[in-house]
Amino acid sequence: MKLAFQTDDGIGTRANLGVIVLAADETLEHEFKRMIPDDGVALYVSRIPMAPDIRADTLAEMEAKIPDTARLFPAVAFDAIGFGCTSAATVIGPAHVAAAVTSTCPGTQVSNPLTAIIAAAKALKTRRIGFVTPYVADVSAQMREALQAAGLEITSFGSFEEGDDRVVARITPDSILSAIENVAAKAPCDAIVVSCTNLRCLDIIAAAERQLGIPIISSNQALAWHLLRLAGIRSKRPEFGQLFTL
């Protein structure tokens, strides 16, 4: 017996979002699921292979893998797709990331954490930032240069200087909060940026903002916010920081 059925518009009745996530990332999906509203906003994830060591040369290698990774998304009309690696987006360059994604998903808006952080700083009207990273020195240096080229002044900086992404995923939220406090104490700033999608920042953002009286911008928070705003979703979630009130 052939059964009758009906069809509808699927899950993404308000928006379809995609995120390319590093194979080694253990944090982005967990945090995104909390920030993306479940009322008609569909979130699809595709994993991209990466080398275990986070260096400029291994990060650059991912550019060639982006089109095939994006090809693994379902055949839906995407409102926005994010490339979920701050350091690789910096090394490859946002324009090259976007070109690689749209070579497979033409006409889609594309973001990445670097672009999202810059957009977040602009939306928050911040110029002087404290900057926290987990990266080895040369990767952090490239990120600092990219942020400064976008017009941001880095007044203080600190890094965990860890090259193993599995270790980065296990840096405790309390350690991240302490790093934010230490960087904020070095020099006056309008906001603190915490870079890396594998750092578990979401649970300490609101507490750090209350304590310091300035916005905290993290890679996952900024990327989720930017993708939602690109898709026209303006949900306000103050529990995820001042950025999510804009």
Short mmCIF file of C-alpha atoms in Angstrom, two decimals:
data_model
loop_
_atom_site.label_atom_id
_atom_site.label_comp_id
_atom_site.label_asym_id
_atom_site.label_seq_id
_atom_site.Cartn_x
_atom_site.Cartn_y
_atom_site.Cartn_z
CA MET A 1 0.00 0.00 0.00
CA LYS A 2 1.34 3.37 -0.99
CA LEU A 3 0.71 5.89 1.81
CA ALA A 4 -0.43 9.43 1.16
CA PHE A 5 1.61 12.32 2.50
CA GLN A 6 1.85 16.12 2.48
CA THR A 7 4.90 18.37 2.36
CA ASP A 8 5.64 21.73 3.92
CA ASP A 9 8.52 24.23 3.86
CA GLY A 10 10.76 22.18 6.17
CA ILE A 11 12.53 23.35 9.32
CA GLY A 12 13.96 26.67 8.10
CA THR A 13 10.74 28.61 7.61
CA ARG A 14 12.46 31.78 8.86
CA ALA A 15 16.07 31.10 7.91
CA ASN A 16 18.53 28.40 6.89
CA LEU A 17 22.00 28.78 8.37
CA GLY A 18 25.09 26.69 7.68
CA VAL A 19 28.39 26.47 9.55
CA ILE A 20 31.61 24.81 8.43
CA VAL A 21 33.21 23.46 11.60
CA LEU A 22 36.75 22.20 12.09
CA ALA A 23 37.06 18.44 12.51
CA ALA A 24 38.82 19.03 15.86
CA ASP A 25 36.36 21.63 17.19
CA GLU A 26 34.42 20.44 20.25
CA THR A 27 32.78 23.72 21.25
CA LEU A 28 31.16 25.59 18.37
CA GLU A 29 28.17 23.29 17.84
CA HIS A 30 27.43 23.11 21.56
CA GLU A 31 27.40 26.90 21.90
CA PHE A 32 25.57 27.54 18.61
CA LYS A 33 22.71 25.25 19.59
CA ARG A 34 22.08 27.51 22.57
CA MET A 35 22.26 30.79 20.64
CA ILE A 36 20.25 29.89 17.53
CA PRO A 37 16.48 30.16 18.11
CA ASP A 38 14.56 26.97 17.37
CA ASP A 39 11.42 28.64 16.01
CA GLY A 40 11.87 28.23 12.28
CA VAL A 41 15.66 28.74 12.12
CA ALA A 42 17.46 25.68 10.77
CA LEU A 43 21.16 25.15 11.53
CA TYR A 44 23.20 22.75 9.38
CA VAL A 45 26.82 21.80 10.08
CA SER A 46 29.51 20.33 7.85
CA ARG A 47 32.94 19.28 9.18
CA ILE A 48 36.20 20.23 7.44
CA PRO A 49 39.41 18.17 7.81
CA MET A 50 42.34 19.90 9.50
CA ALA A 51 45.82 19.13 10.75
CA PRO A 52 46.16 18.62 14.52
CA ASP A 53 48.70 21.43 14.95
CA ILE A 54 47.43 25.00 14.66
CA ARG A 55 50.04 26.82 12.57
CA ALA A 56 49.77 29.36 9.78
CA ASP A 57 50.70 26.80 7.12
CA THR A 58 48.24 24.13 8.33
CA LEU A 59 45.48 26.72 8.59
CA ALA A 60 46.10 27.89 5.02
CA GLU A 61 45.71 24.31 3.75
CA MET A 62 42.00 24.39 4.58
CA GLU A 63 41.15 26.82 1.78
CA ALA A 64 41.27 24.05 -0.83
CA LYS A 65 38.95 21.88 1.29
CA ILE A 66 36.18 24.45 1.77
CA PRO A 67 34.26 23.85 -1.51
CA ASP A 68 33.97 20.08 -0.97
CA THR A 69 32.98 20.62 2.66
CA ALA A 70 30.26 23.09 1.66
CA ARG A 71 29.04 20.58 -0.92
CA LEU A 72 28.03 18.29 1.96
CA PHE A 73 25.35 20.71 3.16
CA PRO A 74 21.77 19.73 2.29
CA ALA A 75 20.26 21.25 -0.85
CA VAL A 76 18.37 24.08 0.82
CA ALA A 77 18.38 27.80 0.09
CA PHE A 78 20.86 29.13 2.64
CA ASP A 79 20.43 32.63 4.02
CA ALA A 80 23.97 32.66 5.42
CA ILE A 81 26.90 30.28 5.85
CA GLY A 82 29.71 30.71 8.35
CA PHE A 83 33.25 29.37 8.17
CA GLY A 84 33.90 28.44 11.80
CA CYS A 85 37.58 29.09 12.33
CA THR A 86 38.88 32.50 13.40
CA SER A 87 42.56 31.83 12.81
CA ALA A 88 42.09 30.10 9.43
CA ALA A 89 39.80 32.89 8.23
CA THR A 90 42.58 35.33 9.13
CA VAL A 91 45.32 33.36 7.38
CA ILE A 92 43.24 32.54 4.28
CA GLY A 93 41.51 35.93 4.18
CA PRO A 94 37.74 36.57 4.47
CA ALA A 95 37.36 37.27 0.74
CA HIS A 96 39.01 33.96 -0.19
CA VAL A 97 36.87 32.12 2.37
CA ALA A 98 33.72 33.64 0.88
CA ALA A 99 34.82 32.79 -2.66
CA ALA A 100 35.49 29.18 -1.68
CA VAL A 101 32.06 28.81 -0.04
CA THR A 102 30.13 30.47 -2.86
CA SER A 103 31.91 28.37 -5.47
CA THR A 104 29.69 25.58 -4.15
CA CYS A 105 26.79 27.59 -2.65
CA PRO A 106 26.39 30.55 -5.04
CA GLY A 107 24.46 33.61 -3.91
CA THR A 108 24.82 32.81 -0.21
CA GLN A 109 25.94 35.42 2.30
CA VAL A 110 29.16 34.28 4.00
CA SER A 111 30.73 35.19 7.32
CA ASN A 112 33.55 33.99 9.53
CA PRO A 113 34.57 34.83 13.10
CA LEU A 114 37.09 37.51 12.11
CA THR A 115 34.55 39.35 9.95
CA ALA A 116 31.90 38.84 12.64
CA ILE A 117 34.15 40.21 15.40
CA ILE A 118 34.84 43.33 13.36
CA ALA A 119 31.11 43.75 12.66
CA ALA A 120 30.35 43.23 16.36
CA ALA A 121 32.89 45.85 17.42
CA LYS A 122 31.35 48.31 14.98
CA ALA A 123 27.82 47.56 16.20
CA LEU A 124 28.94 48.03 19.82
CA LYS A 125 30.75 51.27 18.85
CA THR A 126 34.02 50.04 20.30
CA ARG A 127 37.45 50.93 18.98
CA ARG A 128 39.95 50.09 21.75
CA ILE A 129 39.98 46.38 22.55
CA GLY A 130 41.75 43.97 24.84
CA PHE A 131 42.58 40.79 22.95
CA VAL A 132 42.75 37.21 24.27
CA THR A 133 43.78 34.24 22.12
CA PRO A 134 44.89 30.64 22.66
CA TYR A 135 47.21 30.71 19.63
CA VAL A 136 50.92 30.33 19.06
CA ALA A 137 52.71 33.65 18.50
CA ASP A 138 52.71 33.88 14.69
CA VAL A 139 48.98 33.13 14.40
CA SER A 140 48.13 35.67 17.11
CA ALA A 141 50.30 38.24 15.34
CA GLN A 142 48.39 37.82 12.07
CA MET A 143 45.09 38.22 13.90
CA ARG A 144 46.27 41.37 15.62
CA GLU A 145 47.35 42.81 12.27
CA ALA A 146 43.95 42.02 10.73
CA LEU A 147 42.04 43.67 13.58
CA GLN A 148 44.27 46.72 13.49
CA ALA A 149 43.86 46.97 9.71
CA ALA A 150 40.10 47.10 10.34
CA GLY A 151 40.57 50.19 12.51
CA LEU A 152 40.63 48.59 15.96
CA GLU A 153 43.27 49.58 18.50
CA ILE A 154 44.56 46.71 20.61
CA THR A 155 45.45 48.23 23.96
CA SER A 156 46.35 44.96 25.70
CA PHE A 157 46.94 41.37 24.66
CA GLY A 158 47.43 37.93 26.15
CA SER A 159 47.60 34.37 24.78
CA PHE A 160 47.57 30.84 26.17
CA GLU A 161 50.07 30.00 23.36
CA GLU A 162 48.67 26.52 22.83
CA GLY A 163 49.00 24.82 19.44
CA ASP A 164 46.97 21.65 20.12
CA ASP A 165 43.26 22.20 19.44
CA ARG A 166 42.28 19.32 21.72
CA VAL A 167 43.99 21.10 24.61
CA VAL A 168 42.34 24.41 23.65
CA ALA A 169 38.92 22.75 23.94
CA ARG A 170 39.80 21.79 27.52
CA ILE A 171 40.89 25.21 28.76
CA THR A 172 38.42 25.87 31.57
CA PRO A 173 35.91 28.73 31.46
CA ASP A 174 37.41 29.97 34.75
CA SER A 175 40.82 30.19 33.06
CA ILE A 176 39.27 32.18 30.21
CA LEU A 177 37.57 34.51 32.68
CA SER A 178 40.86 35.03 34.50
CA ALA A 179 42.58 35.79 31.19
CA ILE A 180 39.90 38.36 30.37
CA GLU A 181 40.39 40.00 33.77
CA ASN A 182 44.17 40.06 33.38
CA VAL A 183 44.05 41.60 29.90
CA ALA A 184 41.43 44.16 30.99
CA ALA A 185 43.65 45.19 33.91
CA LYS A 186 46.62 45.97 31.65
CA ALA A 187 45.15 49.01 29.92
CA PRO A 188 41.79 50.77 29.43
CA CYS A 189 39.67 49.31 26.64
CA ASP A 190 36.11 49.54 25.28
CA ALA A 191 35.66 45.76 24.90
CA ILE A 192 37.48 42.46 25.24
CA VAL A 193 37.72 40.10 22.25
CA VAL A 194 38.28 36.41 22.97
CA SER A 195 39.29 34.61 19.80
CA CYS A 196 38.87 30.91 18.86
CA THR A 197 35.73 28.86 18.27
CA ASN A 198 37.07 26.03 20.45
CA LEU A 199 37.29 28.14 23.63
CA ARG A 200 34.29 27.68 25.94
CA CYS A 201 33.32 31.32 26.44
CA LEU A 202 29.54 31.41 26.36
CA ASP A 203 28.94 30.73 30.06
CA ILE A 204 31.31 33.46 31.29
CA ILE A 205 30.44 36.33 28.93
CA ALA A 206 27.62 37.83 31.00
CA ALA A 207 29.57 37.48 34.27
CA ALA A 208 32.65 39.13 32.75
CA GLU A 209 30.55 41.99 31.39
CA ARG A 210 28.97 42.60 34.80
CA GLN A 211 32.35 42.54 36.48
CA LEU A 212 34.20 44.76 33.99
CA GLY A 213 31.39 46.97 32.73
CA ILE A 214 32.39 46.52 29.07
CA PRO A 215 31.22 44.18 26.29
CA ILE A 216 32.85 40.78 25.74
CA ILE A 217 33.04 39.51 22.17
CA SER A 218 33.85 35.84 21.53
CA SER A 219 34.32 34.06 18.21
CA ASN A 220 31.26 31.81 18.50
CA GLN A 221 29.04 34.52 19.96
CA ALA A 222 30.00 37.02 17.23
CA LEU A 223 29.62 34.49 14.41
CA ALA A 224 26.19 33.29 15.59
CA TRP A 225 25.04 36.90 16.02
CA HIS A 226 26.35 37.92 12.60
CA LEU A 227 24.80 34.98 10.76
CA LEU A 228 21.44 35.63 12.41
CA ARG A 229 21.55 39.32 11.55
CA LEU A 230 22.59 38.59 7.94
CA ALA A 231 19.55 36.30 7.73
CA GLY A 232 17.28 39.01 9.13
CA ILE A 233 16.76 37.31 12.50
CA ARG A 234 16.90 39.96 15.24
CA SER A 235 16.28 37.88 18.37
CA LYS A 236 17.63 39.59 21.50
CA ARG A 237 19.35 37.24 23.97
CA PRO A 238 21.01 39.39 26.67
CA GLU A 239 22.14 36.28 28.54
CA PHE A 240 24.73 35.90 25.77
CA GLY A 241 26.15 39.38 26.23
CA GLN A 242 25.60 42.96 25.20
CA LEU A 243 26.13 42.07 21.54
CA PHE A 244 22.91 40.03 21.52
CA THR A 245 20.90 43.07 22.58
CA LEU A 246 21.66 44.79 19.25
#
